[in-house]
Amino acid sequence: MVFEPDPTRADSRELHTPPRDEELKARFAPVFARIAEGAIAREEKRELPYEPVAWLRDAGFGTLRVPQRYGGLGATLPQLFRLIVLLGEADSNLPQIFRAHFGFVEGRLNDEEEDNRQLWFPRIVAGELFGAAMAERTEATRNTVTLTRDGEDWLVNGEKYYCTGTLYADWIAASASDGDEHVSVAISTRAPGVTRLDDWDGFGQRLTGSGTTRFDDVRVPAEQLFRRFKSAEGRGDSYIVAFYQLVHLATLAGIARAVLRDGIAFVQGRTRTFGIPGQSSPRQDPLVQRVVGRLSSLAFSAESLVEGVSAAVERVWQARQAGEAAPELYVEAEIKAYQGQQIVIQQVLEATTLLFEVGGASATSSTRRLDRHWRNARTLSSHNPAILREAYLGDYYLNGTVPSQAWAERFDAARQSEQSPHLQEAQA
């Protein structure tokens, strides 16, 4: 792909005709099918999916949300998440690998700085991908990676974990501290001092590369710092929390589709039914039919919820383009994402367990790897605490507390509480 900006259209926030769903499906369905063919083998061997990531990159998957005027595909948010569902059905590791990349693109779409789009979108259209280095495994929730000035550049030092997608990426979207400010910084994976480790030890989503990234005096030009904010700053004008949650929900919906697919294939290939003497056809057994019917309903429900939440986020995006994004639209998107999370997680976990009711012990054969669906769904569901979000929902409906602002305030209060003993000691 070639980046060909249109000088007559200076504002990236302009209406365009998105690609048709049929066009996107025709473009990516063959890639998804190829990915699905090797999913079980990769799981058995713990073979990191460098090739599937390259297939998706070469097909332009990473450019889905990049506007057409920058050379991207210009897909809508519902179109993006429909494709993530289908990719999740093929192999649920892949959507999670691309999660940070799509989040970075969405952040730049909502960035007020056109210079940032001009800097990063050509690289993304050329095929470059982003991973993430945001979270840490410290004793308390804090950002210990530091950013210090060194001449015209900056130096990054520290360690992150849960760095999903970074093994496969060209760039790392990292969070660092500069005094009392948090700074979002883009770091090349090829920069001296960057070390990426394949040490993710989760029992599910085993191929996502969600392990450690270390930064040892990594030099970063100033242009690669793209956001500064304080911990207590709420993000009332952003739908990024809902967006990131939606990637997980769409991936879970994809797992539900895979469960239905594998359940049907298992039953249709069988010639006897558990507990019935002689040869029989499980596909004619009303109890087996009932299980498959339930699996189909759970998959439909999960997809429908993803569609509903993505429509809410799209409403915010469209209103933002028109300069009409009221605060309540952002809140609505966040609330709907949290509500969808409560239901999708439970339904998909039900489906991944119910799957084994279509057969006897043969369904547990390691050659089928049907257990991967539950392990992957359970791991995805653990990334974001659903019970905490459920409490946020109750607080919102009872007291009108906006979840994102409440989190920022609690984070800042905890930070100040950690600092107060040191302040008292200094005053003494």
Coordinates of C-alpha atoms in Angstrom, one line a residue:
M1 CA 0.0 0.0 0.0
V2 CA 1.1 3.5 -0.7
F3 CA 0.4 6.6 1.4
E4 CA -1.0 9.3 -0.8
P5 CA -2.4 12.1 1.2
D6 CA -4.9 14.4 -0.5
P7 CA -3.7 18.0 0.0
T8 CA -7.2 19.3 -0.7
R9 CA -8.6 17.6 2.3
A10 CA -6.7 18.7 5.3
D11 CA -9.0 17.6 8.0
S12 CA -8.9 13.8 8.8
R13 CA -12.3 14.1 10.5
E14 CA -14.4 14.0 7.4
L15 CA -17.1 11.8 6.1
H16 CA -16.2 9.0 3.7
T17 CA -17.9 5.9 2.3
P18 CA -16.7 2.9 4.3
P19 CA -16.1 -0.4 2.5
R20 CA -19.0 -2.7 2.2
D21 CA -19.2 -5.7 4.6
E22 CA -19.1 -8.0 1.6
E23 CA -15.8 -6.5 0.4
L24 CA -14.2 -6.8 3.8
K25 CA -15.3 -10.4 4.1
A26 CA -14.0 -11.3 0.7
R27 CA -10.7 -9.7 1.6
F28 CA -10.1 -11.4 4.9
A29 CA -12.2 -14.6 5.0
P30 CA -9.5 -16.6 3.1
V31 CA -6.9 -15.4 5.6
F32 CA -9.1 -16.3 8.5
A33 CA -9.6 -19.8 7.0
R34 CA -5.9 -20.3 6.6
I35 CA -5.3 -19.2 10.2
A36 CA -8.0 -21.6 11.5
E37 CA -6.4 -24.6 9.7
G38 CA -3.3 -24.4 11.8
A39 CA -4.8 -23.3 15.1
I40 CA -4.8 -26.7 16.8
A41 CA -1.2 -27.5 15.7
R42 CA 0.0 -24.2 17.0
E43 CA -1.7 -24.9 20.3
E44 CA -0.2 -28.3 20.6
K45 CA 3.4 -27.2 19.8
R46 CA 3.0 -23.8 21.4
E47 CA 4.2 -22.4 18.1
L48 CA 4.0 -18.6 18.1
P49 CA 1.9 -17.3 15.2
Y50 CA 4.4 -15.1 13.4
E51 CA 3.2 -16.3 10.1
P52 CA -0.5 -15.7 10.7
V53 CA 0.3 -12.2 12.0
A54 CA 2.3 -11.6 8.7
W55 CA -0.7 -12.9 6.7
L56 CA -3.0 -10.4 8.4
R57 CA -0.5 -7.6 8.1
D58 CA 0.0 -8.2 4.4
A59 CA -3.8 -8.3 3.9
G60 CA -4.1 -4.8 5.4
F61 CA -5.8 -6.0 8.6
G62 CA -3.9 -3.4 10.7
T63 CA -5.2 -0.6 8.5
L64 CA -8.9 -1.3 9.0
R65 CA -9.6 1.9 10.9
V66 CA -7.0 4.1 9.2
P67 CA -9.0 6.6 7.1
Q68 CA -9.0 6.2 3.4
R69 CA -7.4 9.6 2.9
Y70 CA -4.3 8.2 4.5
G71 CA -4.4 5.0 2.5
G72 CA -6.2 2.8 5.0
L73 CA -9.5 0.9 4.6
G74 CA -11.6 3.3 6.6
A75 CA -13.9 0.7 8.2
T76 CA -16.5 1.6 10.7
L77 CA -16.2 0.4 14.3
P78 CA -19.0 -2.2 13.9
Q79 CA -17.2 -3.5 10.8
L80 CA -14.0 -3.8 12.7
F81 CA -15.6 -5.8 15.6
R82 CA -17.5 -8.1 13.2
L83 CA -14.1 -9.0 11.7
I84 CA -12.6 -9.5 15.1
V85 CA -15.4 -11.9 16.0
L86 CA -14.5 -13.9 12.8
L87 CA -10.8 -13.8 13.6
G88 CA -11.5 -14.9 17.1
E89 CA -13.4 -17.9 15.7
A90 CA -10.3 -18.8 13.7
D91 CA -7.8 -18.4 16.5
S92 CA -8.6 -16.3 19.6
N93 CA -4.9 -15.5 20.1
L94 CA -4.8 -13.3 17.0
P95 CA -7.4 -10.6 18.0
Q96 CA -5.6 -10.2 21.3
I97 CA -2.3 -9.8 19.6
F98 CA -3.8 -6.9 17.5
R99 CA -5.7 -5.3 20.4
A100 CA -2.9 -2.8 21.3
H101 CA -2.4 -2.0 17.6
F102 CA -6.1 -1.1 17.1
G103 CA -6.1 0.8 20.3
F104 CA -3.1 2.9 19.2
V105 CA -4.9 3.7 15.9
E106 CA -8.1 4.6 17.6
G107 CA -6.2 6.9 19.9
R108 CA -4.6 8.7 17.0
L109 CA -8.0 9.0 15.3
N110 CA -9.2 10.9 18.4
D111 CA -6.0 12.9 18.8
E112 CA -6.3 16.6 18.3
E113 CA -2.8 16.7 16.8
E114 CA -2.8 16.1 13.0
D115 CA 0.9 15.9 13.2
N116 CA 0.6 12.6 15.1
R117 CA -1.6 11.1 12.4
Q118 CA 0.8 12.3 9.7
L119 CA 3.6 10.7 11.6
W120 CA 2.1 7.3 12.4
F121 CA -0.6 6.5 9.8
P122 CA 1.9 6.2 6.9
R123 CA 3.9 3.6 8.9
I124 CA 0.8 1.7 9.8
V125 CA -0.4 1.7 6.1
A126 CA 3.1 0.4 5.2
G127 CA 2.4 -2.6 7.5
E128 CA 4.0 -1.7 10.8
L129 CA 2.3 -3.0 13.9
F130 CA 2.0 -1.9 17.5
G131 CA 2.2 -3.9 20.7
A132 CA 1.7 -2.6 24.3
A133 CA 3.7 -2.2 27.4
M134 CA 1.4 -0.7 30.0
A135 CA 0.9 -2.9 33.0
E136 CA 3.4 -4.1 35.6
R137 CA 3.7 -6.8 38.3
T138 CA 4.5 -4.5 41.2
E139 CA 3.2 -4.7 44.8
A140 CA 0.8 -1.9 44.1
T141 CA -0.8 -0.3 41.0
R142 CA 1.9 2.1 39.8
N143 CA 4.0 3.1 36.9
T144 CA 7.7 2.4 37.6
V145 CA 9.0 2.9 34.1
T146 CA 10.7 6.3 34.0
L147 CA 11.2 8.8 31.3
T148 CA 14.1 11.3 31.7
R149 CA 15.4 14.1 29.4
D150 CA 18.8 13.5 27.8
G151 CA 19.6 16.4 25.5
E152 CA 17.1 16.6 22.7
D153 CA 15.9 13.0 23.4
W154 CA 14.4 11.0 26.2
L155 CA 15.6 7.9 28.0
V156 CA 13.2 5.1 29.0
N157 CA 14.1 2.7 31.8
G158 CA 12.1 0.0 33.6
E159 CA 10.1 -3.2 33.0
K160 CA 6.6 -4.1 32.0
Y161 CA 4.6 -7.3 31.9
Y162 CA 1.3 -8.4 30.1
C163 CA 2.9 -6.9 27.0
T164 CA 0.4 -8.4 24.6
G165 CA 1.4 -8.4 21.0
T166 CA 4.9 -6.9 21.5
L167 CA 6.7 -10.0 20.3
Y168 CA 5.1 -9.5 16.9
A169 CA 5.2 -5.8 16.7
D170 CA 7.4 -3.1 15.1
W171 CA 6.5 -0.5 17.8
I172 CA 5.6 -0.6 21.5
A173 CA 3.0 1.8 22.9
A174 CA 4.4 2.1 26.4
S175 CA 3.4 4.0 29.6
A176 CA 6.1 5.8 31.5
S177 CA 6.4 8.4 34.3
D178 CA 7.9 11.9 34.0
G179 CA 7.6 13.2 37.5
D180 CA 3.9 13.2 38.4
E181 CA 2.9 12.9 34.8
H182 CA 2.1 9.8 32.9
V183 CA 3.5 9.8 29.3
S184 CA 2.5 7.6 26.4
V185 CA 5.5 6.9 24.2
A186 CA 6.1 4.9 21.1
I187 CA 9.3 2.8 21.2
S188 CA 10.7 0.9 18.3
T189 CA 11.2 -2.8 19.1
R190 CA 14.5 -2.6 17.3
A191 CA 15.8 0.2 19.5
P192 CA 19.0 -0.6 21.5
G193 CA 18.1 -1.5 25.1
V194 CA 14.7 -3.1 24.3
T195 CA 14.3 -6.7 25.4
R196 CA 11.2 -8.7 24.7
L197 CA 10.8 -12.0 26.6
D198 CA 8.4 -14.9 25.7
D199 CA 7.7 -15.7 29.4
W200 CA 3.9 -15.5 29.4
D201 CA 2.8 -18.5 31.6
G202 CA -1.0 -18.3 31.4
F203 CA -2.9 -21.5 30.8
G204 CA -4.9 -19.8 28.1
Q205 CA -4.2 -17.4 25.2
R206 CA -0.8 -19.0 25.3
L207 CA 0.4 -17.6 22.0
T208 CA -0.3 -13.9 22.6
G209 CA 3.2 -13.0 23.7
S210 CA 1.8 -11.3 26.8
G211 CA 5.1 -11.5 28.7
T212 CA 7.9 -9.1 29.8
T213 CA 9.4 -6.1 28.0
R214 CA 12.5 -4.4 29.5
F215 CA 13.8 -0.9 28.7
D216 CA 17.5 -0.2 29.5
D217 CA 18.4 3.4 28.6
V218 CA 16.3 3.3 25.5
R219 CA 16.7 6.5 23.6
V220 CA 13.5 8.0 22.2
P221 CA 13.1 11.1 20.1
A222 CA 10.7 13.7 21.4
E223 CA 8.3 13.2 18.4
Q224 CA 7.5 9.7 19.7
L225 CA 5.9 11.1 22.9
F226 CA 2.3 11.3 22.0
R227 CA 0.3 11.9 25.2
R228 CA 0.8 13.4 28.7
F229 CA -1.7 13.3 31.5
K230 CA -2.0 13.2 35.3
S231 CA -3.3 10.2 37.2
A232 CA -6.3 12.0 38.5
E233 CA -7.4 13.2 35.1
G234 CA -10.6 11.5 34.0
R235 CA -11.1 10.7 30.3
G236 CA -14.6 12.0 29.9
D237 CA -14.1 12.7 26.2
S238 CA -12.8 9.3 25.3
Y239 CA -14.4 5.9 24.5
I240 CA -11.0 4.1 24.6
V241 CA -11.9 2.0 27.7
A242 CA -15.1 0.8 26.0
F243 CA -13.0 0.1 22.8
Y244 CA -10.4 -2.0 24.6
Q245 CA -13.2 -3.9 26.4
L246 CA -15.0 -4.5 23.1
V247 CA -11.9 -6.2 21.6
H248 CA -12.1 -8.8 24.4
L249 CA -15.9 -9.2 24.0
A250 CA -15.6 -9.7 20.3
T251 CA -12.9 -12.3 20.8
L252 CA -15.1 -14.1 23.3
A253 CA -17.9 -14.0 20.8
G254 CA -15.5 -15.6 18.3
I255 CA -14.7 -18.3 20.8
A256 CA -18.5 -19.0 21.1
R257 CA -18.7 -19.4 17.3
A258 CA -15.7 -21.7 17.4
V259 CA -17.4 -23.8 20.1
L260 CA -20.6 -24.1 17.9
R261 CA -18.5 -25.0 14.9
D262 CA -16.5 -27.7 16.7
G263 CA -19.6 -29.1 18.4
I264 CA -21.4 -29.5 15.1
A265 CA -18.3 -31.1 13.5
F266 CA -17.8 -33.5 16.5
V267 CA -21.5 -34.7 16.4
Q268 CA -21.7 -35.1 12.6
G269 CA -18.6 -37.3 12.6
R270 CA -19.9 -39.7 15.3
T271 CA -21.6 -43.0 14.8
R272 CA -22.6 -43.8 18.4
T273 CA -24.2 -42.1 21.3
F274 CA -23.0 -42.3 24.9
G275 CA -25.3 -44.6 26.9
I276 CA -27.1 -46.1 23.9
P277 CA -26.2 -49.7 22.9
G278 CA -25.1 -50.4 19.4
Q279 CA -24.6 -48.1 16.5
S280 CA -26.6 -44.9 16.6
S281 CA -26.6 -41.4 15.1
P282 CA -25.9 -38.7 17.7
R283 CA -27.1 -36.0 15.3
Q284 CA -30.6 -37.6 15.7
D285 CA -30.5 -37.6 19.5
P286 CA -32.8 -34.9 20.9
L287 CA -30.6 -34.4 23.9
V288 CA -27.6 -33.8 21.7
Q289 CA -29.7 -31.5 19.5
R290 CA -30.7 -29.6 22.5
V291 CA -27.0 -29.0 23.5
V292 CA -26.1 -27.8 20.0
G293 CA -29.2 -25.6 20.0
R294 CA -28.1 -24.0 23.2
L295 CA -24.6 -23.5 21.8
S296 CA -26.1 -21.7 18.8
S297 CA -28.2 -19.4 21.0
L298 CA -25.2 -18.5 23.2
A299 CA -23.1 -17.7 20.2
F300 CA -25.9 -15.6 18.8
S301 CA -26.4 -13.7 22.0
A302 CA -22.7 -12.9 22.4
E303 CA -22.4 -11.6 18.9
S304 CA -25.6 -9.5 19.3
L305 CA -24.2 -7.9 22.5
V306 CA -20.9 -7.1 20.7
E307 CA -22.9 -5.6 17.8
G308 CA -24.9 -3.5 20.3
V309 CA -21.9 -2.1 22.2
S310 CA -20.0 -1.4 19.0
A311 CA -23.0 0.5 17.7
A312 CA -22.9 2.7 20.9
V313 CA -19.2 3.4 20.3
E314 CA -19.8 4.2 16.7
R315 CA -22.4 6.8 17.7
V316 CA -19.8 8.5 19.8
W317 CA -17.3 8.4 16.9
Q318 CA -19.8 9.8 14.4
A319 CA -20.9 12.5 16.9
R320 CA -17.3 13.4 17.4
Q321 CA -16.7 13.8 13.7
A322 CA -19.7 16.2 13.6
G323 CA -18.5 18.1 16.6
E324 CA -21.6 17.0 18.6
A325 CA -20.2 14.4 21.0
A326 CA -22.0 15.2 24.3
P327 CA -20.5 13.8 27.5
E328 CA -23.5 11.4 28.0
L329 CA -22.6 9.6 24.7
Y330 CA -19.2 8.7 26.1
V331 CA -20.7 7.5 29.4
E332 CA -23.3 5.5 27.5
A333 CA -20.6 3.7 25.5
E334 CA -18.6 2.9 28.7
I335 CA -21.7 1.7 30.6
K336 CA -22.8 -0.6 27.7
A337 CA -19.4 -2.1 27.4
Y338 CA -19.4 -3.0 31.1
Q339 CA -22.9 -4.4 30.8
G340 CA -22.0 -6.5 27.8
Q341 CA -19.0 -7.8 29.7
Q342 CA -21.2 -9.2 32.5
I343 CA -23.3 -11.2 30.1
V344 CA -20.8 -12.2 27.4
I345 CA -18.3 -13.7 29.8
Q346 CA -20.8 -15.9 31.5
Q347 CA -22.5 -17.0 28.3
V348 CA -19.2 -17.9 26.6
L349 CA -17.9 -19.7 29.6
E350 CA -21.1 -21.7 29.7
A351 CA -20.7 -22.6 26.0
T352 CA -17.1 -23.7 26.4
T353 CA -18.2 -26.1 29.2
L354 CA -21.4 -27.3 27.6
L355 CA -19.6 -28.3 24.5
F356 CA -18.4 -31.5 26.2
E357 CA -22.0 -32.6 26.6
V358 CA -22.2 -33.5 22.9
G359 CA -20.0 -36.6 23.5
G360 CA -18.4 -38.8 26.0
A361 CA -14.7 -39.2 26.9
S362 CA -13.6 -38.9 23.3
A363 CA -14.5 -35.2 23.4
T364 CA -11.6 -34.8 25.9
S365 CA -9.0 -36.1 23.5
S366 CA -6.0 -33.9 23.4
T367 CA -5.8 -34.2 19.6
R368 CA -9.1 -32.1 19.5
R369 CA -7.9 -29.5 22.0
L370 CA -11.5 -28.6 22.7
D371 CA -10.3 -27.5 26.2
R372 CA -8.5 -24.6 24.6
H373 CA -11.8 -22.8 24.2
W374 CA -12.5 -22.8 27.9
R375 CA -8.9 -21.9 28.8
N376 CA -8.8 -19.1 26.3
A377 CA -12.2 -17.7 27.4
R378 CA -11.4 -17.9 31.0
T379 CA -8.0 -16.2 30.5
L380 CA -9.6 -13.4 28.4
S381 CA -12.3 -12.9 31.1
S382 CA -9.6 -12.5 33.8
H383 CA -7.8 -9.6 32.0
N384 CA -10.5 -7.1 33.2
P385 CA -12.2 -7.7 36.5
A386 CA -15.9 -8.2 35.7
I387 CA -16.9 -8.1 39.4
L388 CA -15.3 -4.6 39.7
R389 CA -17.1 -3.4 36.7
E390 CA -20.4 -4.8 38.0
A391 CA -19.9 -2.7 41.2
Y392 CA -19.2 0.3 39.0
L393 CA -22.5 -0.2 37.2
G394 CA -24.4 -0.4 40.5
D395 CA -22.6 2.8 41.7
Y396 CA -23.5 4.5 38.4
Y397 CA -27.2 3.6 38.6
L398 CA -27.6 4.3 42.3
N399 CA -25.4 7.4 42.6
G400 CA -24.7 8.7 39.1
T401 CA -20.9 8.0 39.5
V402 CA -19.2 7.8 36.1
P403 CA -16.9 4.7 36.2
S404 CA -13.8 6.2 34.4
Q405 CA -13.8 9.3 36.6
A406 CA -14.3 7.2 39.8
W407 CA -11.3 5.0 38.8
A408 CA -9.1 8.1 38.2
E409 CA -10.0 9.5 41.6
R410 CA -9.4 6.3 43.4
F411 CA -6.0 5.8 41.6
D412 CA -5.0 9.4 42.6
A413 CA -6.1 8.8 46.2
A414 CA -4.1 5.7 46.4
R415 CA -1.0 7.4 45.0
Q416 CA -1.3 10.2 47.5
S417 CA -1.7 7.7 50.3
E418 CA 1.5 6.0 49.2
Q419 CA 3.4 9.3 49.1
S420 CA 2.1 10.7 52.4
P421 CA 4.3 8.6 54.7
H422 CA 7.4 9.8 52.8
L423 CA 6.2 13.4 53.1
Q424 CA 5.6 13.1 56.8
E425 CA 9.1 11.6 57.2
A426 CA 10.6 14.4 55.2
Q427 CA 8.8 17.0 57.3
A428 CA 9.9 15.3 60.6

